[in-house]
XYZ file of N, CA, C and O in Angstrom:
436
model
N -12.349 57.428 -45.795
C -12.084 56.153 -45.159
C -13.009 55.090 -45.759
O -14.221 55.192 -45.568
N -12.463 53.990 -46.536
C -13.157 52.725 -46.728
C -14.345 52.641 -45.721
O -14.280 53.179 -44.616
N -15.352 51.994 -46.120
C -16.017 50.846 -45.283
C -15.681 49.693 -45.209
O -14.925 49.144 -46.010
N -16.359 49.007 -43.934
C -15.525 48.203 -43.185
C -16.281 47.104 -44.348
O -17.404 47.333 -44.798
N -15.436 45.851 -44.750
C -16.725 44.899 -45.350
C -17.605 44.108 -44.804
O -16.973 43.428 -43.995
N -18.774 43.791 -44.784
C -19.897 43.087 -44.424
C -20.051 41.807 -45.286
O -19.860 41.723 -46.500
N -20.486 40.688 -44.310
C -20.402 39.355 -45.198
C -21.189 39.438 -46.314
O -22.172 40.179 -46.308
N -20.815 38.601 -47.534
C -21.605 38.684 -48.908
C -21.483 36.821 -48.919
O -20.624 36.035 -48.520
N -22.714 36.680 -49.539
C -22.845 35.472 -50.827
C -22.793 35.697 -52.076
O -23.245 36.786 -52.431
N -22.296 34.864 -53.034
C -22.638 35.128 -54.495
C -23.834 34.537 -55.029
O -24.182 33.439 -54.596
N -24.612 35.209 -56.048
C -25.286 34.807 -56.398
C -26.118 35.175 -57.627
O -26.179 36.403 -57.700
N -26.604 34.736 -58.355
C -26.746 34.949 -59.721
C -27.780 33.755 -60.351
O -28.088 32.798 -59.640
N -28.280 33.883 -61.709
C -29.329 33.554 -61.943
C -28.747 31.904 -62.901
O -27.644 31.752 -63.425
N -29.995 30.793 -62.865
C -29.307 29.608 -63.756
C -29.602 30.378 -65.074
O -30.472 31.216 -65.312
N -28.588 29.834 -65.891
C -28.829 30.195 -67.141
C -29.979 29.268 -67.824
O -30.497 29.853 -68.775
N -30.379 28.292 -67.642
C -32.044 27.803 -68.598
C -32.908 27.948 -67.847
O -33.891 27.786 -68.569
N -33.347 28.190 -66.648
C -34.664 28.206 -65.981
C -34.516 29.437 -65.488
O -35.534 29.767 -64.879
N -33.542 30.406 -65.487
C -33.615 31.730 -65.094
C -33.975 32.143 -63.376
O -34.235 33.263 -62.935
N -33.881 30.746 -62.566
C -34.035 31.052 -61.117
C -33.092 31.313 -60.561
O -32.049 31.011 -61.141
N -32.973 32.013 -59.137
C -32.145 33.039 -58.259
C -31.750 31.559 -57.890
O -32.568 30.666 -57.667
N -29.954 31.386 -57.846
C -29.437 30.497 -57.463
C -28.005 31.032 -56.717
O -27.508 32.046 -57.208
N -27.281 30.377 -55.503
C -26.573 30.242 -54.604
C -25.265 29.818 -54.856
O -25.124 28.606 -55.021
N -24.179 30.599 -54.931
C -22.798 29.727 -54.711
C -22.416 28.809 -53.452
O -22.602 29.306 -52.342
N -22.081 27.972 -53.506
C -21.961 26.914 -52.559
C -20.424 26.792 -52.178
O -19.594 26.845 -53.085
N -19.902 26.581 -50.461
C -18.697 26.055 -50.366
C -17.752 25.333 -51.178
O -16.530 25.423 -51.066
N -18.452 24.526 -52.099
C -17.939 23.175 -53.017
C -17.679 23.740 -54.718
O -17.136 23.137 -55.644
N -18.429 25.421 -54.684
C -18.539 25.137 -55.928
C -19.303 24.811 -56.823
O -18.984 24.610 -57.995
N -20.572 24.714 -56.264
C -21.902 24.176 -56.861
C -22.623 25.119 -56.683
O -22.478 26.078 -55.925
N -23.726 24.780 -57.643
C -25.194 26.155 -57.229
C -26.586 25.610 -56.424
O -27.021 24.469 -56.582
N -26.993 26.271 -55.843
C -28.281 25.413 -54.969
C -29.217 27.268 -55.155
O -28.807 28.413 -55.348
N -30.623 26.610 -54.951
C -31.625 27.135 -55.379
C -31.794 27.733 -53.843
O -32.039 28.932 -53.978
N -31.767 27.441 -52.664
C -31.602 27.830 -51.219
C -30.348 28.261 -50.679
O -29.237 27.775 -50.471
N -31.380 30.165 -50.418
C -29.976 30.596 -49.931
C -29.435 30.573 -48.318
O -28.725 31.388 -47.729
N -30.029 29.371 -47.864
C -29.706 28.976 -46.508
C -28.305 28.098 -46.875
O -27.548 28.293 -45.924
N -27.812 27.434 -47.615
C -27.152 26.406 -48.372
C -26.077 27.209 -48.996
O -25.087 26.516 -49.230
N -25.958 28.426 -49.333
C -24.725 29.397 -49.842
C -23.426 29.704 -48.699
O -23.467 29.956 -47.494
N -22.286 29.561 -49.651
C -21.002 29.887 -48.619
C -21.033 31.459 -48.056
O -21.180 32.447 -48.775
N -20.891 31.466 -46.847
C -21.108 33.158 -46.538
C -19.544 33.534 -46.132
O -18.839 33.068 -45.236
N -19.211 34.758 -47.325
C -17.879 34.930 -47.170
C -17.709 36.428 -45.855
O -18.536 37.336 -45.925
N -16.907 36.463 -45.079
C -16.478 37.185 -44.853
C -14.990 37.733 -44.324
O -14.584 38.149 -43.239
N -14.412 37.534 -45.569
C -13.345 38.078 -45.711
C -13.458 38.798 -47.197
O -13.945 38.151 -48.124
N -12.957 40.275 -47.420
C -12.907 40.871 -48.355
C -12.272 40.152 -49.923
O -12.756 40.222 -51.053
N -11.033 39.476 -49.442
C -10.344 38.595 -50.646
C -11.242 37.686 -51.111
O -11.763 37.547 -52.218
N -11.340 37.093 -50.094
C -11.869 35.162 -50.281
C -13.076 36.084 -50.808
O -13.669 35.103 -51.257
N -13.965 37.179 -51.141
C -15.479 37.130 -51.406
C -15.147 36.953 -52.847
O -15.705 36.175 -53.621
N -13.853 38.032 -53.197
C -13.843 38.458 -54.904
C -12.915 37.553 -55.497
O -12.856 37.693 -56.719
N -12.035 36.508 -54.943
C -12.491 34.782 -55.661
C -13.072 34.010 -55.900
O -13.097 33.242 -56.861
N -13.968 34.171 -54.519
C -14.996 33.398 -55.021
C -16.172 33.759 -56.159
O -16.814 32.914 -56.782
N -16.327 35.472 -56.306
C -16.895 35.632 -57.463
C -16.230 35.369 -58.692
O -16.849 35.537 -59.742
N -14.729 34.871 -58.704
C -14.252 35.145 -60.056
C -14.483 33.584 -60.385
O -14.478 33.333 -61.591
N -14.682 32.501 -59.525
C -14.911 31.578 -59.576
C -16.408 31.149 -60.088
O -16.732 30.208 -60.813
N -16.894 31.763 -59.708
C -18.767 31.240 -60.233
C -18.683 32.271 -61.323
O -19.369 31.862 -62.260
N -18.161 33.382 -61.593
C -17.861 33.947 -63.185
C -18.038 32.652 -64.287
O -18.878 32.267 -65.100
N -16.639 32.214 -63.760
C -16.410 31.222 -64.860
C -16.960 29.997 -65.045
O -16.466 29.004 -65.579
N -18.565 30.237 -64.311
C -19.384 29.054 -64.760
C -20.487 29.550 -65.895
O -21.576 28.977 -65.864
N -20.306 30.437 -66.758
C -20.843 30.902 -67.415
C -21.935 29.874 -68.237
O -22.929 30.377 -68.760
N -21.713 28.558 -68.309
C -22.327 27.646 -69.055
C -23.778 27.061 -68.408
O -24.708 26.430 -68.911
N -23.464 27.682 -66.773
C -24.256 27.333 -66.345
C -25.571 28.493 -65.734
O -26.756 28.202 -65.572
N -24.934 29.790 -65.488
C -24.973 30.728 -64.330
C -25.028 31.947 -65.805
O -24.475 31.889 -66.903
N -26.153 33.204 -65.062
C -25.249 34.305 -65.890
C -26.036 35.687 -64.571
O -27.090 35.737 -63.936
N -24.788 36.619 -64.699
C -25.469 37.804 -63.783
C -24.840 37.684 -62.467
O -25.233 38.427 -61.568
N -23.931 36.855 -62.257
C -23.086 36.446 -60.629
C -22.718 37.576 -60.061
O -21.851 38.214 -60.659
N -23.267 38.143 -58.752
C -22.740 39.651 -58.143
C -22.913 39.264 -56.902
O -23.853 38.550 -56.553
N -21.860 39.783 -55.998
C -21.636 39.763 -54.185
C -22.968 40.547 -53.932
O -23.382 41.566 -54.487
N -23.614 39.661 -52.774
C -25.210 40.350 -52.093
C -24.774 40.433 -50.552
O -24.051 39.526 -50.142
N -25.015 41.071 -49.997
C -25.386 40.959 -48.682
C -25.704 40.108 -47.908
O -26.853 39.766 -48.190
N -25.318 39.546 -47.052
C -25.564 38.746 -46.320
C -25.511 38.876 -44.750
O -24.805 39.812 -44.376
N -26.061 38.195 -43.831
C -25.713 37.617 -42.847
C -26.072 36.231 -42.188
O -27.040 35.681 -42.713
N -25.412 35.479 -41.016
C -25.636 34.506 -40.624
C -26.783 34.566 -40.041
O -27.222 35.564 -39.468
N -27.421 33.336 -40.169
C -28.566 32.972 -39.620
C -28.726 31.462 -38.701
O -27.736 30.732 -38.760
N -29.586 31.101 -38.093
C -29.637 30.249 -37.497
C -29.360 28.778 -38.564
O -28.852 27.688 -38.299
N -29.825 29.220 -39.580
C -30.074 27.734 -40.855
C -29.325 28.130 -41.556
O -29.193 27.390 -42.531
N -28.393 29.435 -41.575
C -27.185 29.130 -42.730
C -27.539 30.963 -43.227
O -28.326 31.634 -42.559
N -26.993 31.397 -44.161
C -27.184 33.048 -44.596
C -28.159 32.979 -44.280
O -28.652 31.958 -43.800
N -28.881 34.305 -44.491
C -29.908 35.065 -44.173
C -29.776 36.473 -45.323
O -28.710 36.872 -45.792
N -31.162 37.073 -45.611
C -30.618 38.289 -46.827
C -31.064 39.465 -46.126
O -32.156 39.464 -45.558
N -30.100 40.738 -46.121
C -29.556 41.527 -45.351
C -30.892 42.817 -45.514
O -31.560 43.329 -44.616
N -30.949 43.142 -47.511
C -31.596 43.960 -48.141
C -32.960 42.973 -48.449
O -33.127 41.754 -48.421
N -33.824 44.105 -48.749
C -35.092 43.622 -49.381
C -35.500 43.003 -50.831
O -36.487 42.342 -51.153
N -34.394 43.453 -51.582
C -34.064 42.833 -52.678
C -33.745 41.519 -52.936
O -34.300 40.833 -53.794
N -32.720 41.102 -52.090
C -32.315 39.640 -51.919
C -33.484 39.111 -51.423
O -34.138 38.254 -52.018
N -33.772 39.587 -50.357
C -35.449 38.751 -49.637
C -36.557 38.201 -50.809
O -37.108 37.121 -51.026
N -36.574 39.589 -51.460
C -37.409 39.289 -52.590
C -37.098 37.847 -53.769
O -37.907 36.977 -54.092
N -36.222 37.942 -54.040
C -34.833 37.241 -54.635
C -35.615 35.563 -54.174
O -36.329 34.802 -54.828
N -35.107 35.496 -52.863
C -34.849 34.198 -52.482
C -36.611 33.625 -52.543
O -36.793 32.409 -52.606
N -37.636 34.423 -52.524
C -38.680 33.678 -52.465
C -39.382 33.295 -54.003
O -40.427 32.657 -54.128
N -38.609 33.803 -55.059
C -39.158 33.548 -55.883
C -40.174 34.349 -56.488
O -40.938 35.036 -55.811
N -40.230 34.269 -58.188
C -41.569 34.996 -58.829
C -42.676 35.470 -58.195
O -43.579 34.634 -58.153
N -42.928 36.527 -57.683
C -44.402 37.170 -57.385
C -45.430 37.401 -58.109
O -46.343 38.125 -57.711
N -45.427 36.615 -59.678
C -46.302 36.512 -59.955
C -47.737 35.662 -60.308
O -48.725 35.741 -61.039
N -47.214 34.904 -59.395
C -47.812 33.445 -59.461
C -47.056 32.548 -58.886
O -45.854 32.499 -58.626
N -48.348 31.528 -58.656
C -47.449 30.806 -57.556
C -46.792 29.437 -58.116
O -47.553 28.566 -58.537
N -45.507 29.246 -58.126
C -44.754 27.869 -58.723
C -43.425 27.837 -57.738
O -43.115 28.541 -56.777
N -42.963 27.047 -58.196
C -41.573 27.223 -57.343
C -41.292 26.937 -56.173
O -41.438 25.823 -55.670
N -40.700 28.286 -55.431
C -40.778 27.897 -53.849
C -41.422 28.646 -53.298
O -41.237 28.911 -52.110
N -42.615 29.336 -54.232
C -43.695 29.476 -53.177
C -44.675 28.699 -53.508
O -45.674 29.018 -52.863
N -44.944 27.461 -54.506
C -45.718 26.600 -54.326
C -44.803 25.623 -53.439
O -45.515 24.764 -52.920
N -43.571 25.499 -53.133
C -43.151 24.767 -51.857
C -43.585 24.628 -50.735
O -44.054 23.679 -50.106
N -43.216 26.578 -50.351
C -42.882 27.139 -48.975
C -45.292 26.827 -49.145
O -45.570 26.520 -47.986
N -46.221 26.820 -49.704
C -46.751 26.743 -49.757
C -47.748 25.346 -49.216
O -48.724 25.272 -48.470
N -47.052 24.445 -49.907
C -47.603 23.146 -49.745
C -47.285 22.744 -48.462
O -48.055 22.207 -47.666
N -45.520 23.169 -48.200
C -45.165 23.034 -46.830
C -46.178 23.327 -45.200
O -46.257 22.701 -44.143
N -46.778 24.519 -45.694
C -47.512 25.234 -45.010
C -48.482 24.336 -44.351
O -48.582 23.918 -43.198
N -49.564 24.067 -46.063
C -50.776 23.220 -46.035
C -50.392 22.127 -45.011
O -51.095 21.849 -44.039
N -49.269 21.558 -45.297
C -48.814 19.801 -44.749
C -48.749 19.923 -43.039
O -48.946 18.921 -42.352
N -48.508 21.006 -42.543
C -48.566 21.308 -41.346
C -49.552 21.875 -40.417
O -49.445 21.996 -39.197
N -50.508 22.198 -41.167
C -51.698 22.287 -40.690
C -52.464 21.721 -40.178
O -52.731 20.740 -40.871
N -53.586 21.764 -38.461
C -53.594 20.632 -38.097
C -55.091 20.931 -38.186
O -55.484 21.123 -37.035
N -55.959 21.036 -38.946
C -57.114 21.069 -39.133
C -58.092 20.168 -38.976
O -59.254 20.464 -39.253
């Protein structure tokens, strides 16, 4: 017996800066995977991958992840994606010098 399907996002890497980027409702890529279309319907997931396929000019590596809803939009299901969405662990740039600065700015010291 099949499994039942579980919602997915697509998602895959930019092709010049090599960061974990988001298929979007519209068709676009965003760097936040709060901001990704969360499919759950089995069809609509594997159009929409055949669709960010063919952005090859922009995108390379596009594969259905796991997902679920969250209060701010997906949420990542596995630890992999988690890993994924925060960016390089080897130093800090990106969005963990974001999620970082963000931090600092809220601090009421």
């Amino acid at each position: 017996m099949p499994r039942p399907f579980t919602p997915k996002i697509v998602t895959a890497n930019a092709l010049l800066e090599g960061d974990v980027v988001y298929f979007t409702e519209d068709g676009s890529w965003t760097r936040q995977m709060s901001e990704a279309e969360l499919l759950e319907d089995e069809a609509h997931a594997t159009i929409r991958l055949i669709d960010a396929e063919q952005q090859g000019h922009i995108i390379v590596g596009a594969y259905l992840a796991d997902a679920k809803p969250g209060p701010k939009g997906p949420e990542p299901v596995h630890f992999r994606e988690s890993f994924r969405a925060r960016g390089p662990s080897n130093y800090l740039h990106g969005k963990q010098a974001d999620a970082r600065s963000d931090a600092r700015s809220n601090d009421n010291y």
